[in-house]
C-alpha cells in the first residue's frame, strides 16, 4: 500500500518517512529515538501507522481521533481485502459488519471534507487517487456533492480511467463530470502552448493591430520605448505597445497521433486526447487520432472531443506497436506534409523487426517521425531504450517530454 502522510500542526514531523495502514510503515529506529522523538510520540505515530489492529496495545490519542478515523475509513479496506478481521468482528469503518469498538460509518462527502482539512494538499490528492483507484470508493462518484468536492487532477483521472471497467452504471455520470473537469483544466493549460507553437509563427517584420497576449512583442515594445527611460525612478515608461503579425502556414499538414493505451499509459492517453482535441481546432492541421494495444482503434472522428475519447478508450491489454505503425503507413496521403507522433513506452509485445521495418519505410518516404517516450509519475523517462534506439537508427526522433514541451517540439517540426 502507498503511504499516507499524517503530518498536521498536531502531529509534528510525522510526514518525514510516511505512514501506511498495513503495518509497513517507517523503520522503527526512525521512530524510537533518532530525530529526538521520545517513546510517547513514537507510540502515538505507530498507532496511526498500524490503525485499529493496534488498538488494544496502543490506544489512539484523544487529539488523533479525527486522523485515525479518516485514515481508517480508507486504509482499513486493505485489511478487509486481505481477509483480516478484528477480534470482536468489527469492521464498521469499511461498512462491512458492525458493532464492537469501531466508530460510525463515514459518508463519502464527510470523508473528503475531513481528509481535505486534516492533510496537506499533496497527501489529500494521493488519498483521493487511492480511494477510487485502489479501494473502489465508488460512493464518491455516486454523490454529486462529493464529485464537486473532489480535487481534480490528472492522477485521479488516470486512476478512474484504469478502473472504469469495474465501475457500475450508477457512477458513470460522476465519472464523466470528474474527467471533464480534469480535461478542462489541462486544455486551459496546454491550449496557449499549442496555439503559439503550431498555429503559425510570429512575423516581426509586420506590425499587427490585433492587440492580444498571443501577438504581444515584448522585444519590439522595449525598443520602441527606450527614449522614455526615467532615471530617477529607474523605470521604463511604456506608452507604445507593439504587437507582431503571425505568419500563416501556406500548406496544410497531417498529424497522426499513435497512442499506446496499454494499462501503464493512462496519463499519456489523457494528455494525447487533449492534444488531439486542441490540434483539431487549429487551422491548417488535420488530425488522425489512433489508440492501440494489441488492436488498433481509429478515433479521428472524435478527436475534437477528448472527454468522449477518454470514456471510450479501453485501457489495458498488451502492446503491438508495429501494427499501429503499419496502420499509419497505410493512411499517409502526402509523406512530405505528414508528421507521425508515436506516444508509447516502447515495450513492444509484437514484432520488433516489423516495427523497425515500418518506421524505416515511413522515414524513407519523407514522413517526419516523432517518438514521445512515456514518463513516470515523477516525470522521469520510463521506456524501453533498446527498442527506442533501434527506431532512432531508422529515422525516428525520440524524446521524453512533458506535454508542454511536446507542443513546442511539434511546432518546430511543422514548417
One Martini backbone bead per residue (centre of mass of N, CA, C, O) as a GRO file, in nm:
protein
  415
    1UNK     BB    1   0.099   0.034   0.018
    2UNK     BB    2   0.061   0.347   0.024
    3UNK     BB    3   0.141   0.625   0.167
    4UNK     BB    4   0.021   0.829   0.451
    5UNK     BB    5   0.013   1.126   0.557
    6UNK     BB    6   0.014   1.285   0.912
    7UNK     BB    7   0.069   1.587   0.870
    8UNK     BB    8   0.031   1.828   1.121
    9UNK     BB    9   0.016   2.049   1.371
   10UNK     BB   10  -0.029   1.787   1.575
   11UNK     BB   11   0.201   1.620   1.388
   12UNK     BB   12   0.514   1.630   1.411
   13UNK     BB   13   0.701   1.494   1.148
   14UNK     BB   14   0.513   1.255   1.024
   15UNK     BB   15   0.626   1.290   0.708
   16UNK     BB   16   0.925   1.193   0.688
   17UNK     BB   17   0.837   0.864   0.610
   18UNK     BB   18   0.562   0.785   0.648
   19UNK     BB   19   0.248   0.603   0.619
   20UNK     BB   20   0.051   0.310   0.705
   21UNK     BB   21  -0.222   0.049   0.726
   22UNK     BB   22  -0.026  -0.239   0.709
   23UNK     BB   23   0.258  -0.203   0.887
   24UNK     BB   24   0.446  -0.056   0.647
   25UNK     BB   25   0.631   0.147   0.780
   26UNK     BB   26   0.858   0.288   0.933
   27UNK     BB   27   1.134   0.269   1.078
   28UNK     BB   28   1.172   0.217   1.407
   29UNK     BB   29   1.432   0.385   1.458
   30UNK     BB   30   1.290   0.658   1.352
   31UNK     BB   31   1.068   0.644   1.613
   32UNK     BB   32   1.280   0.566   1.883
   33UNK     BB   33   1.505   0.842   1.880
   34UNK     BB   34   1.556   0.961   1.631
   35UNK     BB   35   1.511   1.307   1.617
   36UNK     BB   36   1.382   1.332   1.918
   37UNK     BB   37   1.188   1.087   1.968
   38UNK     BB   38   0.982   0.980   2.187
   39UNK     BB   39   0.802   0.718   2.307
   40UNK     BB   40   0.524   0.854   2.294
   41UNK     BB   41   0.542   0.956   2.001
   42UNK     BB   42   0.600   0.684   1.873
   43UNK     BB   43   0.334   0.547   1.959
   44UNK     BB   44   0.147   0.744   1.819
   45UNK     BB   45   0.247   0.685   1.530
   46UNK     BB   46   0.203   0.379   1.526
   47UNK     BB   47  -0.102   0.398   1.556
   48UNK     BB   48  -0.143   0.538   1.277
   49UNK     BB   49  -0.013   0.312   1.112
   50UNK     BB   50  -0.181   0.048   1.220
   51UNK     BB   51  -0.437   0.104   1.361
   52UNK     BB   52  -0.689  -0.092   1.500
   53UNK     BB   53  -0.488  -0.341   1.554
   54UNK     BB   54  -0.352  -0.150   1.800
   55UNK     BB   55  -0.570  -0.077   2.019
   56UNK     BB   56  -0.495  -0.254   2.274
   57UNK     BB   57  -0.190  -0.135   2.297
   58UNK     BB   58  -0.255   0.148   2.118
   59UNK     BB   59  -0.408   0.400   2.194
   60UNK     BB   60  -0.573   0.659   2.086
   61UNK     BB   61  -0.536   0.975   2.077
   62UNK     BB   62  -0.751   1.227   2.124
   63UNK     BB   63  -0.620   1.421   1.895
   64UNK     BB   64  -0.644   1.154   1.675
   65UNK     BB   65  -0.933   1.074   1.592
   66UNK     BB   66  -0.963   1.200   1.311
   67UNK     BB   67  -0.721   1.068   1.176
   68UNK     BB   68  -0.798   0.772   1.232
   69UNK     BB   69  -1.075   0.774   1.090
   70UNK     BB   70  -0.977   0.865   0.806
   71UNK     BB   71  -0.771   0.643   0.759
   72UNK     BB   72  -0.956   0.397   0.817
   73UNK     BB   73  -1.169   0.433   0.591
   74UNK     BB   74  -0.947   0.352   0.382
   75UNK     BB   75  -0.706   0.143   0.497
   76UNK     BB   76  -0.887  -0.091   0.616
   77UNK     BB   77  -0.944  -0.225   0.337
   78UNK     BB   78  -0.687  -0.390   0.327
   79UNK     BB   79  -0.757  -0.592   0.543
   80UNK     BB   80  -1.018  -0.698   0.416
   81UNK     BB   81  -0.891  -0.792   0.144
   82UNK     BB   82  -0.700  -1.003   0.325
   83UNK     BB   83  -0.909  -1.128   0.558
   84UNK     BB   84  -0.924  -0.947   0.796
   85UNK     BB   85  -1.010  -0.937   1.151
   86UNK     BB   86  -1.138  -0.838   1.419
   87UNK     BB   87  -1.190  -0.984   1.717
   88UNK     BB   88  -1.507  -0.858   1.732
   89UNK     BB   89  -1.595  -0.808   1.413
   90UNK     BB   90  -1.509  -0.532   1.340
   91UNK     BB   91  -1.595  -0.321   1.024
   92UNK     BB   92  -1.726  -0.026   1.017
   93UNK     BB   93  -1.536   0.159   0.841
   94UNK     BB   94  -1.614  -0.020   0.572
   95UNK     BB   95  -1.921  -0.132   0.603
   96UNK     BB   96  -1.850  -0.419   0.746
   97UNK     BB   97  -2.024  -0.476   0.957
   98UNK     BB   98  -2.058  -0.452   1.329
   99UNK     BB   99  -1.987  -0.297   1.601
  100UNK     BB  100  -1.822  -0.262   1.877
  101UNK     BB  101  -1.543  -0.030   1.868
  102UNK     BB  102  -1.632   0.125   1.638
  103UNK     BB  103  -1.726   0.357   1.436
  104UNK     BB  104  -1.888   0.527   1.221
  105UNK     BB  105  -1.994   0.566   0.922
  106UNK     BB  106  -1.845   0.728   0.649
  107UNK     BB  107  -1.911   0.948   0.434
  108UNK     BB  108  -1.779   1.052   0.148
  109UNK     BB  109  -1.800   1.359   0.195
  110UNK     BB  110  -1.692   1.362   0.486
  111UNK     BB  111  -1.416   1.242   0.418
  112UNK     BB  112  -1.319   1.461   0.228
  113UNK     BB  113  -1.337   1.700   0.424
  114UNK     BB  114  -1.151   1.580   0.638
  115UNK     BB  115  -0.898   1.531   0.462
  116UNK     BB  116  -0.860   1.824   0.368
  117UNK     BB  117  -0.814   1.937   0.663
  118UNK     BB  118  -0.579   1.729   0.776
  119UNK     BB  119  -0.420   1.741   0.501
  120UNK     BB  120  -0.218   1.784   0.274
  121UNK     BB  121  -0.269   1.828  -0.052
  122UNK     BB  122  -0.090   1.600  -0.164
  123UNK     BB  123  -0.213   1.382   0.018
  124UNK     BB  124  -0.509   1.414  -0.058
  125UNK     BB  125  -0.474   1.342  -0.359
  126UNK     BB  126  -0.364   1.056  -0.307
  127UNK     BB  127  -0.611   0.949  -0.153
  128UNK     BB  128  -0.811   0.975  -0.380
  129UNK     BB  129  -0.678   0.778  -0.574
  130UNK     BB  130  -0.697   0.531  -0.379
  131UNK     BB  131  -0.999   0.530  -0.334
  132UNK     BB  132  -1.077   0.472  -0.647
  133UNK     BB  133  -0.837   0.281  -0.757
  134UNK     BB  134  -0.797   0.067  -0.501
  135UNK     BB  135  -1.089   0.080  -0.308
  136UNK     BB  136  -1.368   0.155  -0.440
  137UNK     BB  137  -1.506   0.456  -0.377
  138UNK     BB  138  -1.798   0.507  -0.539
  139UNK     BB  139  -1.949   0.717  -0.357
  140UNK     BB  140  -1.796   0.965  -0.480
  141UNK     BB  141  -1.959   0.934  -0.766
  142UNK     BB  142  -2.268   0.919  -0.668
  143UNK     BB  143  -2.215   1.201  -0.534
  144UNK     BB  144  -2.237   1.519  -0.642
  145UNK     BB  145  -2.100   1.658  -0.398
  146UNK     BB  146  -1.841   1.489  -0.406
  147UNK     BB  147  -1.753   1.561  -0.690
  148UNK     BB  148  -1.720   1.868  -0.622
  149UNK     BB  149  -1.501   1.807  -0.382
  150UNK     BB  150  -1.307   1.707  -0.565
  151UNK     BB  151  -0.972   1.703  -0.662
  152UNK     BB  152  -0.857   1.765  -0.957
  153UNK     BB  153  -0.657   1.525  -1.153
  154UNK     BB  154  -0.461   1.332  -1.349
  155UNK     BB  155  -0.433   1.098  -1.148
  156UNK     BB  156  -0.733   1.055  -1.100
  157UNK     BB  157  -0.822   1.012  -1.393
  158UNK     BB  158  -0.639   0.769  -1.443
  159UNK     BB  159  -0.764   0.587  -1.226
  160UNK     BB  160  -1.051   0.591  -1.344
  161UNK     BB  161  -0.982   0.472  -1.623
  162UNK     BB  162  -0.868   0.201  -1.514
  163UNK     BB  163  -1.154   0.147  -1.339
  164UNK     BB  164  -1.405   0.162  -1.531
  165UNK     BB  165  -1.479  -0.149  -1.570
  166UNK     BB  166  -1.566  -0.163  -1.241
  167UNK     BB  167  -1.793   0.034  -1.288
  168UNK     BB  168  -2.097   0.124  -1.245
  169UNK     BB  169  -2.379   0.291  -1.372
  170UNK     BB  170  -2.420   0.492  -1.112
  171UNK     BB  171  -2.117   0.651  -1.184
  172UNK     BB  172  -2.094   0.780  -1.475
  173UNK     BB  173  -2.159   1.077  -1.427
  174UNK     BB  174  -1.929   1.133  -1.228
  175UNK     BB  175  -1.700   1.048  -1.412
  176UNK     BB  176  -1.751   1.253  -1.638
  177UNK     BB  177  -1.724   1.510  -1.465
  178UNK     BB  178  -1.434   1.465  -1.372
  179UNK     BB  179  -1.297   1.437  -1.647
  180UNK     BB  180  -1.392   1.714  -1.752
  181UNK     BB  181  -1.240   1.884  -1.542
  182UNK     BB  182  -0.957   1.791  -1.618
  183UNK     BB  183  -0.963   1.865  -1.917
  184UNK     BB  184  -1.015   2.165  -1.879
  185UNK     BB  185  -0.749   2.219  -1.730
  186UNK     BB  186  -0.554   2.117  -1.952
  187UNK     BB  187  -0.649   2.297  -2.182
  188UNK     BB  188  -0.584   2.568  -2.044
  189UNK     BB  189  -0.271   2.499  -2.035
  190UNK     BB  190  -0.212   2.399  -2.349
  191UNK     BB  191  -0.332   2.580  -2.572
  192UNK     BB  192  -0.123   2.815  -2.582
  193UNK     BB  193   0.113   2.636  -2.672
  194UNK     BB  194  -0.006   2.537  -2.943
  195UNK     BB  195  -0.076   2.807  -3.070
  196UNK     BB  196   0.212   2.922  -3.066
  197UNK     BB  197   0.367   2.674  -3.205
  198UNK     BB  198   0.150   2.596  -3.455
  199UNK     BB  199  -0.022   2.871  -3.523
  200UNK     BB  200   0.204   2.996  -3.631
  201UNK     BB  201   0.443   3.251  -3.673
  202UNK     BB  202   0.619   3.512  -3.594
  203UNK     BB  203   0.612   3.842  -3.767
  204UNK     BB  204   0.831   4.113  -3.718
  205UNK     BB  205   0.790   4.269  -4.000
  206UNK     BB  206   0.488   4.280  -3.897
  207UNK     BB  207   0.239   4.478  -3.788
  208UNK     BB  208  -0.006   4.454  -3.534
  209UNK     BB  209  -0.361   4.544  -3.439
  210UNK     BB  210  -0.380   4.289  -3.268
  211UNK     BB  211  -0.462   4.288  -2.927
  212UNK     BB  212  -0.269   4.034  -2.773
  213UNK     BB  213  -0.094   3.793  -2.609
  214UNK     BB  214  -0.010   3.640  -2.877
  215UNK     BB  215   0.107   3.931  -3.025
  216UNK     BB  216   0.305   4.015  -2.825
  217UNK     BB  217   0.607   4.236  -2.837
  218UNK     BB  218   0.852   4.285  -2.619
  219UNK     BB  219   1.103   4.379  -2.778
  220UNK     BB  220   0.964   4.606  -2.944
  221UNK     BB  221   0.860   4.764  -2.700
  222UNK     BB  222   1.130   4.840  -2.577
  223UNK     BB  223   1.250   4.987  -2.822
  224UNK     BB  224   1.009   5.204  -2.848
  225UNK     BB  225   1.074   5.305  -2.517
  226UNK     BB  226   1.375   5.402  -2.455
  227UNK     BB  227   1.314   5.726  -2.444
  228UNK     BB  228   1.138   5.660  -2.152
  229UNK     BB  229   1.352   5.686  -1.939
  230UNK     BB  230   1.359   5.690  -1.575
  231UNK     BB  231   1.620   5.767  -1.366
  232UNK     BB  232   1.484   5.814  -1.088
  233UNK     BB  233   1.290   5.548  -1.101
  234UNK     BB  234   1.398   5.322  -1.282
  235UNK     BB  235   1.201   5.340  -1.545
  236UNK     BB  236   0.989   5.226  -1.799
  237UNK     BB  237   0.786   5.409  -2.010
  238UNK     BB  238   0.492   5.265  -2.135
  239UNK     BB  239   0.309   5.373  -2.448
  240UNK     BB  240   0.417   5.155  -2.676
  241UNK     BB  241   0.262   4.895  -2.807
  242UNK     BB  242   0.363   4.582  -2.951
  243UNK     BB  243   0.254   4.394  -3.243
  244UNK     BB  244   0.264   4.085  -3.410
  245UNK     BB  245   0.238   3.907  -3.667
  246UNK     BB  246   0.123   3.608  -3.830
  247UNK     BB  247   0.221   3.333  -3.982
  248UNK     BB  248   0.089   3.143  -4.224
  249UNK     BB  249   0.041   2.843  -4.335
  250UNK     BB  250   0.041   2.745  -4.664
  251UNK     BB  251   0.020   2.449  -4.567
  252UNK     BB  252  -0.103   2.152  -4.498
  253UNK     BB  253  -0.126   1.912  -4.219
  254UNK     BB  254  -0.053   1.589  -4.097
  255UNK     BB  255  -0.150   1.444  -3.778
  256UNK     BB  256  -0.031   1.146  -3.624
  257UNK     BB  257  -0.169   0.980  -3.341
  258UNK     BB  258  -0.001   0.728  -3.157
  259UNK     BB  259  -0.165   0.556  -2.882
  260UNK     BB  260  -0.088   0.402  -2.600
  261UNK     BB  261  -0.340   0.185  -2.407
  262UNK     BB  262  -0.202   0.066  -2.197
  263UNK     BB  263  -0.217   0.053  -1.857
  264UNK     BB  264   0.051   0.254  -1.816
  265UNK     BB  265  -0.090   0.503  -2.021
  266UNK     BB  266  -0.314   0.694  -1.906
  267UNK     BB  267  -0.182   0.976  -1.900
  268UNK     BB  268  -0.106   0.982  -2.203
  269UNK     BB  269  -0.391   0.961  -2.311
  270UNK     BB  270  -0.497   1.220  -2.195
  271UNK     BB  271  -0.295   1.418  -2.330
  272UNK     BB  272  -0.347   1.322  -2.622
  273UNK     BB  273  -0.646   1.392  -2.639
  274UNK     BB  274  -0.607   1.693  -2.587
  275UNK     BB  275  -0.411   1.751  -2.818
  276UNK     BB  276  -0.603   1.665  -3.044
  277UNK     BB  277  -0.827   1.869  -2.979
  278UNK     BB  278  -0.655   2.121  -3.032
  279UNK     BB  279  -0.552   2.056  -3.321
  280UNK     BB  280  -0.842   2.034  -3.451
  281UNK     BB  281  -0.875   2.368  -3.407
  282UNK     BB  282  -0.652   2.416  -3.615
  283UNK     BB  283  -0.526   2.558  -3.877
  284UNK     BB  284  -0.381   2.334  -4.113
  285UNK     BB  285  -0.491   2.077  -3.941
  286UNK     BB  286  -0.485   1.720  -3.951
  287UNK     BB  287  -0.634   1.467  -3.748
  288UNK     BB  288  -0.506   1.148  -3.633
  289UNK     BB  289  -0.654   0.923  -3.399
  290UNK     BB  290  -0.470   0.646  -3.242
  291UNK     BB  291  -0.549   0.356  -3.070
  292UNK     BB  292  -0.343   0.110  -2.885
  293UNK     BB  293  -0.251  -0.233  -2.854
  294UNK     BB  294  -0.335  -0.518  -3.014
  295UNK     BB  295  -0.511  -0.301  -3.130
  296UNK     BB  296  -0.693  -0.077  -3.359
  297UNK     BB  297  -0.821   0.264  -3.300
  298UNK     BB  298  -1.007   0.499  -3.475
  299UNK     BB  299  -1.063   0.848  -3.335
  300UNK     BB  300  -1.096   1.092  -3.537
  301UNK     BB  301  -1.410   1.161  -3.505
  302UNK     BB  302  -1.323   1.245  -3.178
  303UNK     BB  303  -1.083   1.453  -3.151
  304UNK     BB  304  -1.264   1.711  -3.048
  305UNK     BB  305  -1.345   1.491  -2.793
  306UNK     BB  306  -1.176   1.396  -2.521
  307UNK     BB  307  -1.386   1.278  -2.328
  308UNK     BB  308  -1.497   1.056  -2.516
  309UNK     BB  309  -1.232   0.919  -2.567
  310UNK     BB  310  -1.176   0.838  -2.267
  311UNK     BB  311  -1.462   0.683  -2.230
  312UNK     BB  312  -1.376   0.472  -2.472
  313UNK     BB  313  -1.133   0.374  -2.377
  314UNK     BB  314  -0.926   0.062  -2.347
  315UNK     BB  315  -0.755  -0.003  -2.087
  316UNK     BB  316  -0.512  -0.233  -2.164
  317UNK     BB  317  -0.313  -0.484  -2.224
  318UNK     BB  318  -0.123  -0.501  -2.476
  319UNK     BB  319   0.147  -0.461  -2.735
  320UNK     BB  320   0.131  -0.330  -3.091
  321UNK     BB  321   0.317  -0.117  -3.260
  322UNK     BB  322   0.345  -0.222  -3.549
  323UNK     BB  323   0.045  -0.212  -3.622
  324UNK     BB  324   0.010   0.095  -3.590
  325UNK     BB  325   0.225   0.183  -3.798
  326UNK     BB  326   0.097   0.039  -4.040
  327UNK     BB  327  -0.161   0.202  -4.034
  328UNK     BB  328  -0.030   0.475  -4.088
  329UNK     BB  329   0.103   0.396  -4.357
  330UNK     BB  330  -0.185   0.353  -4.505
  331UNK     BB  331  -0.267   0.690  -4.432
  332UNK     BB  332  -0.077   0.835  -4.621
  333UNK     BB  333  -0.091   1.108  -4.843
  334UNK     BB  334   0.163   1.317  -4.766
  335UNK     BB  335   0.473   1.275  -4.658
  336UNK     BB  336   0.580   1.587  -4.659
  337UNK     BB  337   0.288   1.647  -4.477
  338UNK     BB  338   0.380   1.440  -4.236
  339UNK     BB  339   0.311   1.353  -3.889
  340UNK     BB  340   0.438   1.101  -3.669
  341UNK     BB  341   0.316   1.033  -3.336
  342UNK     BB  342   0.461   0.831  -3.083
  343UNK     BB  343   0.293   0.707  -2.787
  344UNK     BB  344   0.523   0.541  -2.565
  345UNK     BB  345   0.725   0.271  -2.401
  346UNK     BB  346   0.844   0.053  -2.612
  347UNK     BB  347   0.683  -0.217  -2.527
  348UNK     BB  348   0.710  -0.471  -2.731
  349UNK     BB  349   0.478  -0.745  -2.818
  350UNK     BB  350   0.566  -0.773  -3.093
  351UNK     BB  351   0.736  -0.698  -3.380
  352UNK     BB  352   1.034  -0.542  -3.405
  353UNK     BB  353   1.112  -0.580  -3.704
  354UNK     BB  354   0.848  -0.460  -3.820
  355UNK     BB  355   0.872  -0.188  -3.685
  356UNK     BB  356   1.141  -0.103  -3.810
  357UNK     BB  357   1.050  -0.126  -4.106
  358UNK     BB  358   0.817   0.083  -4.099
  359UNK     BB  359   0.988   0.325  -4.012
  360UNK     BB  360   1.181   0.318  -4.252
  361UNK     BB  361   0.967   0.368  -4.474
  362UNK     BB  362   0.858   0.637  -4.373
  363UNK     BB  363   1.124   0.792  -4.381
  364UNK     BB  364   1.188   0.746  -4.687
  365UNK     BB  365   0.916   0.904  -4.780
  366UNK     BB  366   0.914   1.180  -4.564
  367UNK     BB  367   0.830   1.127  -4.288
  368UNK     BB  368   0.775   1.259  -3.976
  369UNK     BB  369   0.928   1.122  -3.676
  370UNK     BB  370   0.783   1.078  -3.347
  371UNK     BB  371   0.903   0.986  -3.015
  372UNK     BB  372   0.705   0.960  -2.720
  373UNK     BB  373   0.803   0.905  -2.419
  374UNK     BB  374   0.748   0.787  -2.125
  375UNK     BB  375   0.633   0.890  -1.803
  376UNK     BB  376   0.638   0.907  -1.485
  377UNK     BB  377   0.514   1.039  -1.187
  378UNK     BB  378   0.813   1.210  -1.185
  379UNK     BB  379   0.904   1.271  -1.489
  380UNK     BB  380   1.045   1.007  -1.573
  381UNK     BB  381   1.185   0.805  -1.776
  382UNK     BB  382   0.976   0.513  -1.914
  383UNK     BB  383   1.156   0.298  -2.125
  384UNK     BB  384   1.264   0.124  -2.408
  385UNK     BB  385   1.578   0.184  -2.524
  386UNK     BB  386   1.633  -0.031  -2.735
  387UNK     BB  387   1.394   0.023  -2.925
  388UNK     BB  388   1.438   0.327  -2.955
  389UNK     BB  389   1.717   0.305  -3.089
  390UNK     BB  390   1.626   0.151  -3.345
  391UNK     BB  391   1.433   0.378  -3.442
  392UNK     BB  392   1.643   0.604  -3.459
  393UNK     BB  393   1.809   0.457  -3.686
  394UNK     BB  394   1.536   0.499  -3.885
  395UNK     BB  395   1.442   0.827  -3.811
  396UNK     BB  396   1.342   0.857  -3.524
  397UNK     BB  397   1.248   1.091  -3.295
  398UNK     BB  398   1.354   1.095  -2.955
  399UNK     BB  399   1.147   1.176  -2.659
  400UNK     BB  400   1.114   1.301  -2.314
  401UNK     BB  401   0.811   1.476  -2.259
  402UNK     BB  402   0.619   1.713  -2.191
  403UNK     BB  403   0.335   1.845  -2.312
  404UNK     BB  404   0.453   2.127  -2.353
  405UNK     BB  405   0.705   2.034  -2.522
  406UNK     BB  406   0.549   1.897  -2.748
  407UNK     BB  407   0.433   2.150  -2.871
  408UNK     BB  408   0.709   2.273  -2.948
  409UNK     BB  409   0.810   2.038  -3.119
  410UNK     BB  410   0.586   2.044  -3.330
  411UNK     BB  411   0.639   2.338  -3.418
  412UNK     BB  412   0.932   2.281  -3.528
  413UNK     BB  413   0.844   2.056  -3.759
  414UNK     BB  414   0.652   2.275  -3.866
  415UNK     BB  415   0.693   2.503  -4.125
   0.00000   0.00000   0.00000
